Coordinates of C-alpha atoms and ligand atoms in Angstrom, one line a residue:
M179 CA 5.5 5.9 25.8
S180 CA 3.1 4.9 23.2
I181 CA 0.9 7.8 22.4
A182 CA -0.3 7.6 18.6
T183 CA 2.1 5.1 17.7
I184 CA 2.4 3.3 14.3
E185 CA 4.0 -0.2 15.6
V186 CA 5.7 -2.1 12.8
S187 CA 6.5 -5.7 13.2
V188 CA 9.5 -6.6 11.1
S189 CA 8.9 -10.4 11.7
A190 CA 5.5 -10.1 10.1
L191 CA 6.9 -8.1 7.2
L192 CA 9.6 -11.0 6.8
H193 CA 6.9 -13.8 7.1
N194 CA 4.6 -12.1 4.5
V195 CA 7.5 -12.0 2.1
N196 CA 8.0 -15.7 2.7
L197 CA 4.7 -16.2 2.1
F198 CA 4.8 -14.7 -1.3
R199 CA 7.9 -16.8 -2.1
Q200 CA 5.8 -19.8 -1.4
L201 CA 2.6 -18.6 -3.4
S202 CA 4.8 -17.8 -6.3
P203 CA 8.1 -19.9 -6.2
T204 CA 9.3 -18.9 -9.6
S205 CA 8.5 -15.0 -9.4
Q206 CA 10.8 -12.3 -8.2
I207 CA 9.1 -9.8 -5.7
M208 CA 9.1 -6.2 -6.3
A209 CA 8.2 -4.7 -2.9
I210 CA 6.0 -1.6 -3.3
V211 CA 7.0 1.3 -0.9
K212 CA 5.2 4.2 -2.3
A213 CA 3.4 6.7 -0.1
N214 CA 6.1 6.1 2.5
A215 CA 5.5 2.3 2.4
Y216 CA 1.7 2.7 3.1
S217 CA 2.9 4.7 6.2
H218 CA 5.3 1.9 7.5
G219 CA 8.0 4.2 6.9
K220 CA 9.6 3.9 3.2
N221 CA 13.3 4.1 4.2
K222 CA 13.3 1.8 7.1
I223 CA 11.2 -0.8 5.2
A224 CA 13.5 -0.7 2.2
T225 CA 16.5 -1.0 4.4
I226 CA 15.2 -4.2 6.0
L227 CA 13.9 -5.7 2.5
D228 CA 17.2 -4.6 0.8
R229 CA 18.7 -8.1 -0.4
V230 CA 15.6 -9.8 0.9
V231 CA 13.2 -8.8 -2.1
D232 CA 14.3 -8.5 -5.7
Y233 CA 13.0 -4.8 -6.4
F234 CA 11.4 -1.8 -5.0
G235 CA 8.6 0.0 -6.5
V236 CA 7.9 3.7 -5.8
A237 CA 5.4 6.0 -7.5
R238 CA 7.6 9.1 -8.1
L239 CA 11.4 9.9 -8.9
E240 CA 12.0 11.9 -5.8
E241 CA 11.1 8.6 -3.8
G242 CA 13.6 6.5 -5.6
I243 CA 16.2 9.1 -5.2
E244 CA 15.6 9.3 -1.5
L245 CA 16.1 5.4 -1.2
R246 CA 19.4 5.6 -3.2
K247 CA 20.6 8.5 -0.8
I248 CA 20.0 6.3 2.3
G249 CA 22.2 3.4 0.5
V250 CA 19.5 1.2 -0.7
Q251 CA 21.3 -1.1 -3.3
F252 CA 18.6 -3.1 -5.0
P253 CA 17.0 -2.2 -8.4
I254 CA 14.0 0.5 -7.7
L255 CA 11.5 1.1 -10.2
I256 CA 9.5 4.6 -11.0
L257 CA 6.0 3.2 -11.6
E258 CA 4.6 6.6 -12.7
G259 CA 7.6 7.2 -14.9
L260 CA 9.4 10.5 -15.5
F261 CA 7.2 13.5 -15.0
L262 CA 7.5 16.5 -17.6
H263 CA 9.8 18.4 -15.3
D264 CA 11.7 15.3 -14.2
C265 CA 15.5 15.3 -15.4
P266 CA 15.9 11.9 -17.2
S267 CA 19.6 11.7 -16.4
Q268 CA 18.8 11.4 -12.8
L269 CA 17.5 8.0 -13.6
V270 CA 21.1 7.1 -14.7
D271 CA 22.8 9.1 -11.8
Y272 CA 20.9 7.1 -9.1
N273 CA 20.7 3.9 -10.9
L274 CA 16.8 3.8 -11.1
Q275 CA 14.7 2.1 -13.5
T276 CA 11.7 3.6 -14.9
V277 CA 8.2 2.6 -16.5
I278 CA 7.6 4.2 -20.1
H279 CA 3.9 4.7 -20.6
C280 CA 3.6 7.3 -23.1
A281 CA 4.8 8.6 -26.5
Q282 CA 6.3 12.0 -24.8
Q283 CA 8.6 9.9 -22.6
I284 CA 10.0 8.1 -25.6
E285 CA 10.4 11.7 -27.2
T286 CA 12.3 12.8 -24.0
L287 CA 14.8 10.0 -24.0
R288 CA 15.1 10.4 -27.7
K289 CA 16.2 14.2 -27.3
M290 CA 18.5 13.2 -24.3
S291 CA 21.9 11.7 -25.2
L292 CA 22.1 9.3 -22.3
P293 CA 24.9 6.8 -22.6
V294 CA 24.3 3.6 -24.5
N295 CA 22.6 0.8 -22.5
S296 CA 22.3 3.1 -19.4
L297 CA 18.7 2.9 -18.8
D298 CA 16.4 -0.3 -17.7
V299 CA 12.9 0.6 -18.5
W300 CA 9.6 -1.1 -18.3
F301 CA 7.2 -0.8 -21.2
K302 CA 3.7 -0.2 -19.6
L303 CA 0.8 -1.8 -21.5
D304 CA -2.7 -0.6 -21.0
S305 CA -4.4 -3.8 -20.9
G306 CA -7.8 -2.5 -19.9
M307 CA -7.4 0.1 -16.8
H308 CA -7.3 2.8 -19.1
R309 CA -5.1 4.9 -16.9
L310 CA -1.2 4.7 -17.9
G311 CA 0.0 2.9 -20.8
F312 CA 0.2 2.5 -24.5
R313 CA -3.1 1.3 -25.9
P314 CA -3.0 -2.5 -27.2
E315 CA -3.4 -1.1 -31.0
E316 CA -0.4 1.4 -30.8
A317 CA 1.7 -0.6 -28.4
K318 CA 3.7 -2.5 -30.7
D319 CA 4.9 0.3 -32.7
Y320 CA 5.9 2.4 -29.5
F321 CA 7.5 -0.7 -28.2
Q322 CA 9.9 -0.9 -31.4
Q323 CA 10.6 2.9 -31.0
L324 CA 11.7 2.4 -27.5
A325 CA 13.7 -0.6 -28.6
D326 CA 15.4 1.4 -31.1
L327 CA 16.8 4.1 -28.7
A328 CA 20.5 3.3 -27.8
C329 CA 20.4 4.4 -24.3
V330 CA 17.6 1.7 -23.3
K331 CA 19.1 -1.5 -22.3
K332 CA 17.6 -4.8 -23.9
P333 CA 15.6 -6.8 -23.2
I334 CA 12.8 -4.4 -22.2
N335 CA 10.5 -5.5 -19.4
I336 CA 6.7 -5.3 -19.7
I337 CA 4.4 -4.2 -17.0
S338 CA 0.7 -3.8 -16.8
H339 CA -1.8 -3.3 -14.0
F340 CA -5.3 -4.7 -13.2
S341 CA -8.2 -2.5 -12.8
S342 CA -10.5 -5.1 -10.9
A343 CA -8.4 -7.9 -9.5
D344 CA -10.1 -7.6 -6.4
E345 CA -13.3 -8.5 -8.1
L346 CA -13.2 -12.5 -7.9
N347 CA -16.0 -13.0 -10.2
S348 CA -15.1 -10.3 -12.9
A349 CA -14.1 -11.5 -16.4
Q350 CA -12.0 -8.2 -16.5
T351 CA -8.9 -9.8 -15.1
L352 CA -8.9 -12.6 -17.7
H353 CA -9.6 -10.1 -20.4
Q354 CA -6.5 -8.3 -19.5
M355 CA -4.3 -11.1 -19.2
A356 CA -5.5 -12.0 -22.8
T357 CA -4.7 -8.7 -24.0
F358 CA -1.2 -8.6 -22.4
D359 CA -0.5 -12.0 -23.8
L360 CA -1.6 -10.9 -27.4
F361 CA 0.8 -8.1 -27.0
I362 CA 3.6 -10.4 -25.9
N363 CA 3.1 -12.6 -28.9
S364 CA 2.7 -9.8 -31.6
I365 CA 6.4 -8.8 -31.0
D366 CA 8.5 -10.0 -33.9
D367 CA 11.8 -10.1 -32.0
Q368 CA 11.1 -12.1 -28.9
S369 CA 14.5 -11.7 -27.8
L370 CA 13.6 -8.0 -27.2
L371 CA 11.3 -9.0 -24.4
G372 CA 12.3 -9.1 -20.8
K373 CA 10.7 -9.7 -17.6
Q374 CA 6.7 -9.6 -17.4
S375 CA 4.9 -8.1 -14.4
I376 CA 1.0 -7.7 -13.9
A377 CA 0.0 -8.7 -10.3
A378 CA -0.3 -6.4 -7.5
S379 CA -1.8 -8.0 -4.3
G380 CA -5.1 -8.8 -5.7
G381 CA -3.6 -10.5 -8.7
I382 CA -0.9 -12.4 -6.3
L383 CA -3.8 -13.5 -4.0
A384 CA -6.6 -14.3 -6.4
W385 CA -5.2 -14.8 -9.9
P386 CA -2.1 -17.0 -9.9
M387 CA -2.0 -17.1 -13.6
S388 CA -1.0 -13.3 -13.5
H389 CA 2.1 -13.8 -11.4
R390 CA 4.7 -14.1 -14.3
D391 CA 8.2 -12.9 -13.7
V392 CA 7.7 -10.3 -11.1
I393 CA 4.8 -9.7 -8.6
R394 CA 4.3 -6.6 -6.9
P395 CA 3.0 -6.7 -3.6
G396 CA 1.8 -3.3 -1.9
I397 CA -0.8 -3.6 0.7
A398 CA -0.6 -7.4 1.1
L399 CA 3.3 -6.8 1.9
Y400 CA 1.9 -5.2 4.9
G401 CA -0.4 -8.0 5.9
V402 CA -3.6 -6.3 4.8
S403 CA -6.2 -7.7 2.2
P404 CA -6.8 -6.0 -1.0
F405 CA -10.3 -7.1 -1.0
S406 CA -13.1 -5.1 0.5
Y407 CA -14.3 -6.4 4.0
S408 CA -17.9 -7.3 4.9
E409 CA -19.4 -9.2 7.7
A410 CA -20.4 -11.6 5.0
N411 CA -17.0 -12.2 3.2
K412 CA -14.6 -11.6 6.0
A413 CA -11.9 -10.8 3.5
I414 CA -9.1 -10.3 5.9
A415 CA -5.5 -10.7 5.1
A416 CA -5.1 -13.5 7.9
E417 CA -7.4 -15.8 5.8
F418 CA -4.3 -15.9 3.3
G419 CA -1.8 -16.6 5.9
L420 CA -0.6 -13.0 5.9
K421 CA 0.4 -11.3 9.1
S422 CA -0.6 -7.8 9.9
V423 CA 2.5 -5.5 10.0
M424 CA 1.1 -2.4 11.6
T425 CA -0.5 -2.1 15.2
F426 CA -1.9 1.4 15.4
K427 CA -2.2 2.1 19.1
S428 CA -2.2 4.9 21.7
E429 CA -2.9 5.0 25.5
I430 CA -5.5 6.3 27.8
I431 CA -5.2 9.8 28.9
T432 CA -7.5 9.8 32.0
V433 CA -10.6 7.6 32.9
R434 CA -13.7 9.6 34.1
E435 CA -17.0 8.9 35.6
H436 CA -20.1 9.7 33.1
K437 CA -23.7 9.8 34.1
K438 CA -26.8 8.3 32.7
D439 CA -28.6 10.8 30.2
E440 CA -25.3 12.9 29.7
S441 CA -24.1 13.4 26.1
L442 CA -20.5 14.2 25.4
G443 CA -18.0 15.6 22.8
Y444 CA -18.5 18.0 19.9
G445 CA -22.1 18.3 18.9
L446 CA -23.1 16.1 21.9
I447 CA -24.0 13.4 19.6
W448 CA -23.9 10.4 21.9
Q449 CA -25.9 10.2 25.1
A450 CA -25.3 7.4 27.8
K451 CA -28.0 5.0 28.6
H452 CA -26.7 4.4 32.1
D453 CA -24.1 5.5 34.3
T454 CA -20.6 4.4 32.9
R455 CA -16.8 5.1 32.9
L456 CA -15.2 6.8 29.8
A457 CA -11.6 6.6 28.6
V458 CA -10.3 9.8 26.9
V459 CA -7.7 8.4 24.5
A460 CA -4.8 10.4 22.8
M461 CA -5.7 9.7 19.3
G462 CA -7.7 11.7 16.7
Y463 CA -8.1 12.7 13.0
G464 CA -4.9 14.8 13.5
D465 CA -3.2 11.4 13.6
G466 CA -4.9 10.0 10.8
Y467 CA -7.6 8.2 12.5
P468 CA -10.9 8.9 10.5
R469 CA -13.3 11.4 11.7
D470 CA -16.4 9.8 10.2
I471 CA -16.9 6.4 11.5
L472 CA -20.0 4.3 12.3
P473 CA -21.3 4.5 15.7
D474 CA -19.8 1.6 18.0
T475 CA -16.8 1.4 16.1
P476 CA -14.5 -0.8 18.3
V477 CA -11.0 -0.4 19.9
W478 CA -9.1 -2.9 21.9
I479 CA -8.3 -2.3 25.5
N480 CA -7.0 -4.7 28.1
D481 CA -8.2 -7.8 25.9
R482 CA -11.7 -6.8 24.9
L483 CA -13.4 -4.8 22.4
V484 CA -15.1 -1.5 23.5
P485 CA -16.8 1.1 21.6
I486 CA -15.9 4.6 20.7
V487 CA -18.7 7.2 21.6
G488 CA -19.2 10.7 20.3
R489 CA -17.4 12.5 17.6
V490 CA -13.8 11.7 16.9
A491 CA -11.9 15.0 17.5
M492 CA -8.5 16.2 16.3
D493 CA -6.6 15.0 19.2
M494 CA -8.8 12.7 21.3
I495 CA -11.2 9.9 21.2
L496 CA -13.7 9.0 23.8
V497 CA -14.4 5.3 24.6
D498 CA -17.1 3.8 26.6
L499 CA -15.3 1.3 29.0
G500 CA -18.4 0.2 30.8
P501 CA -19.6 0.9 34.4
Q502 CA -17.5 -1.8 36.1
A503 CA -14.2 -1.1 34.1
T504 CA -10.9 -1.1 35.9
D505 CA -8.9 0.4 33.0
Q506 CA -6.5 3.1 34.0
A507 CA -4.6 6.2 32.6
G508 CA -1.7 4.8 30.5
D509 CA -3.3 1.7 29.5
E510 CA -2.8 0.7 25.7
V511 CA -5.4 1.2 23.5
I512 CA -5.3 -0.5 19.9
F513 CA -7.1 1.2 17.0
W514 CA -6.3 -1.7 14.6
G515 CA -3.8 -4.3 13.7
N516 CA -4.2 -7.3 16.2
A517 CA -6.4 -10.3 15.3
A518 CA -9.4 -9.1 16.9
L519 CA -9.4 -5.7 15.2
P520 CA -7.7 -5.9 11.7
V521 CA -7.8 -2.8 9.7
E522 CA -10.1 -4.4 7.2
K523 CA -12.8 -4.0 9.8
I524 CA -12.1 -0.4 10.5
A525 CA -12.3 0.2 6.9
A526 CA -15.8 -1.4 6.9
H527 CA -16.6 1.1 9.9
S528 CA -15.3 4.1 8.1
G529 CA -16.5 3.5 4.7
M530 CA -12.9 4.1 3.5
S531 CA -10.7 1.4 1.9
A532 CA -7.9 -0.1 3.9
Y533 CA -5.5 1.5 1.4
E534 CA -6.6 5.0 2.5
L535 CA -6.8 4.4 6.0
L536 CA -3.1 3.4 6.1
T537 CA -1.8 6.0 4.0
R538 CA -3.7 9.0 5.7
L539 CA -1.8 8.4 8.7
T540 CA 0.1 11.6 9.7
E541 CA 3.6 12.4 10.9
R542 CA 2.3 13.1 14.4
A543 CA 1.8 9.4 14.8
K544 CA 5.3 8.0 15.7
L545 CA 6.8 5.1 13.8
R546 CA 8.4 2.3 16.0
Y547 CA 10.0 -1.1 14.8
V548 CA 9.6 -4.1 17.0
D549 CA 10.9 -7.8 16.7
Ligands
PLP238 C1 0.4 0.6 -5.9 C2 0.8 0.0 -7.0 C3 1.2 -1.6 -6.8 C4 0.7 -2.2 -5.2 O1 -0.7 -2.2 -5.3 P1 -1.3 -3.0 -4.0 O2 -2.8 -3.3 -4.5 O3 -1.1 -2.3 -2.9 O4 -0.5 -4.2 -3.9 C5 1.6 -2.2 -7.6 N1 1.8 -1.9 -9.0 C6 1.6 -0.7 -9.3 C7 1.7 -0.2 -10.5 C8 0.9 0.2 -8.3 O5 0.8 1.4 -8.6

């Protein structure tokens, strides 16, 4: 049975980890498994990669706690840090590391009496994205305040994030690295400085200078390019030697005859130019496939690309198989993830980023792990 399935290739995942080891032989790897590992199933991915990578990164405290509860052993970093209503002692209870990005988080730790040296923290510098982190002009002072807390383990790791690593000709990434290094050099007691981490997928693939001690692959770990795709640049992850981890697929429910000049589906937005055969496929926006795609967005059936026709519905998609088609009910339909149809291409057809296409998949699409 393969109705609306997220097929995850374990060997492709491990291949990608090995590629990062080659690209960045002196860096450790923090596998980013937030947002249910970009819909690849956070718990299973973390279980596979426990003892294979060096760290896991999640966005929220609950995600980290869940990983500990299923037995993940390796270090886990909470990338967004503690929220106001989070209890800091849970970090200690569950052995979780946290980002510290604002003064309030330092205040919270100051008021708690956590055990001495109980907390591994990552000091977040805003090197130019202006989302989370201490501004460069205030960072030195806050770093010292953090270092003065007895509960905080020394040395303290330093983390930052690029705003524009996917823009290969932008000076922003160079500016951010310079700001980062200025901060590092401004600290009087260098023994307080732990590991440095800046690079997510864009930095890993395009900015080797950013690799530092810990790289943080998210989308590239899953074999998808962080760069936006166009027919001109063909920025797909395979170009970097990465292998697509997810194949998003389903199967044909039924094949039916369709007559010239007949329209079809909601709104009757497509009309056949000649007699043809249609596949009705068990996939829809209820599984997370985008509703708003360009006309003729392809799917892969029986070794060829064929176009989606009409409007994507909640549970079904219609495909024009062509008049001579011999495809049958039960045949596999790939929506993305093989060499002919990388998710980057569907991103271009939907006006959505590959990040959003992956993370918007719903629970109705069933995860299956292969090889
Ligand atoms: C999401 C995230 C990453 C991974 O980003 P990708 O572009 O998917 O590689 C790395 N670091 C931080 C802080 C993040 O929030």
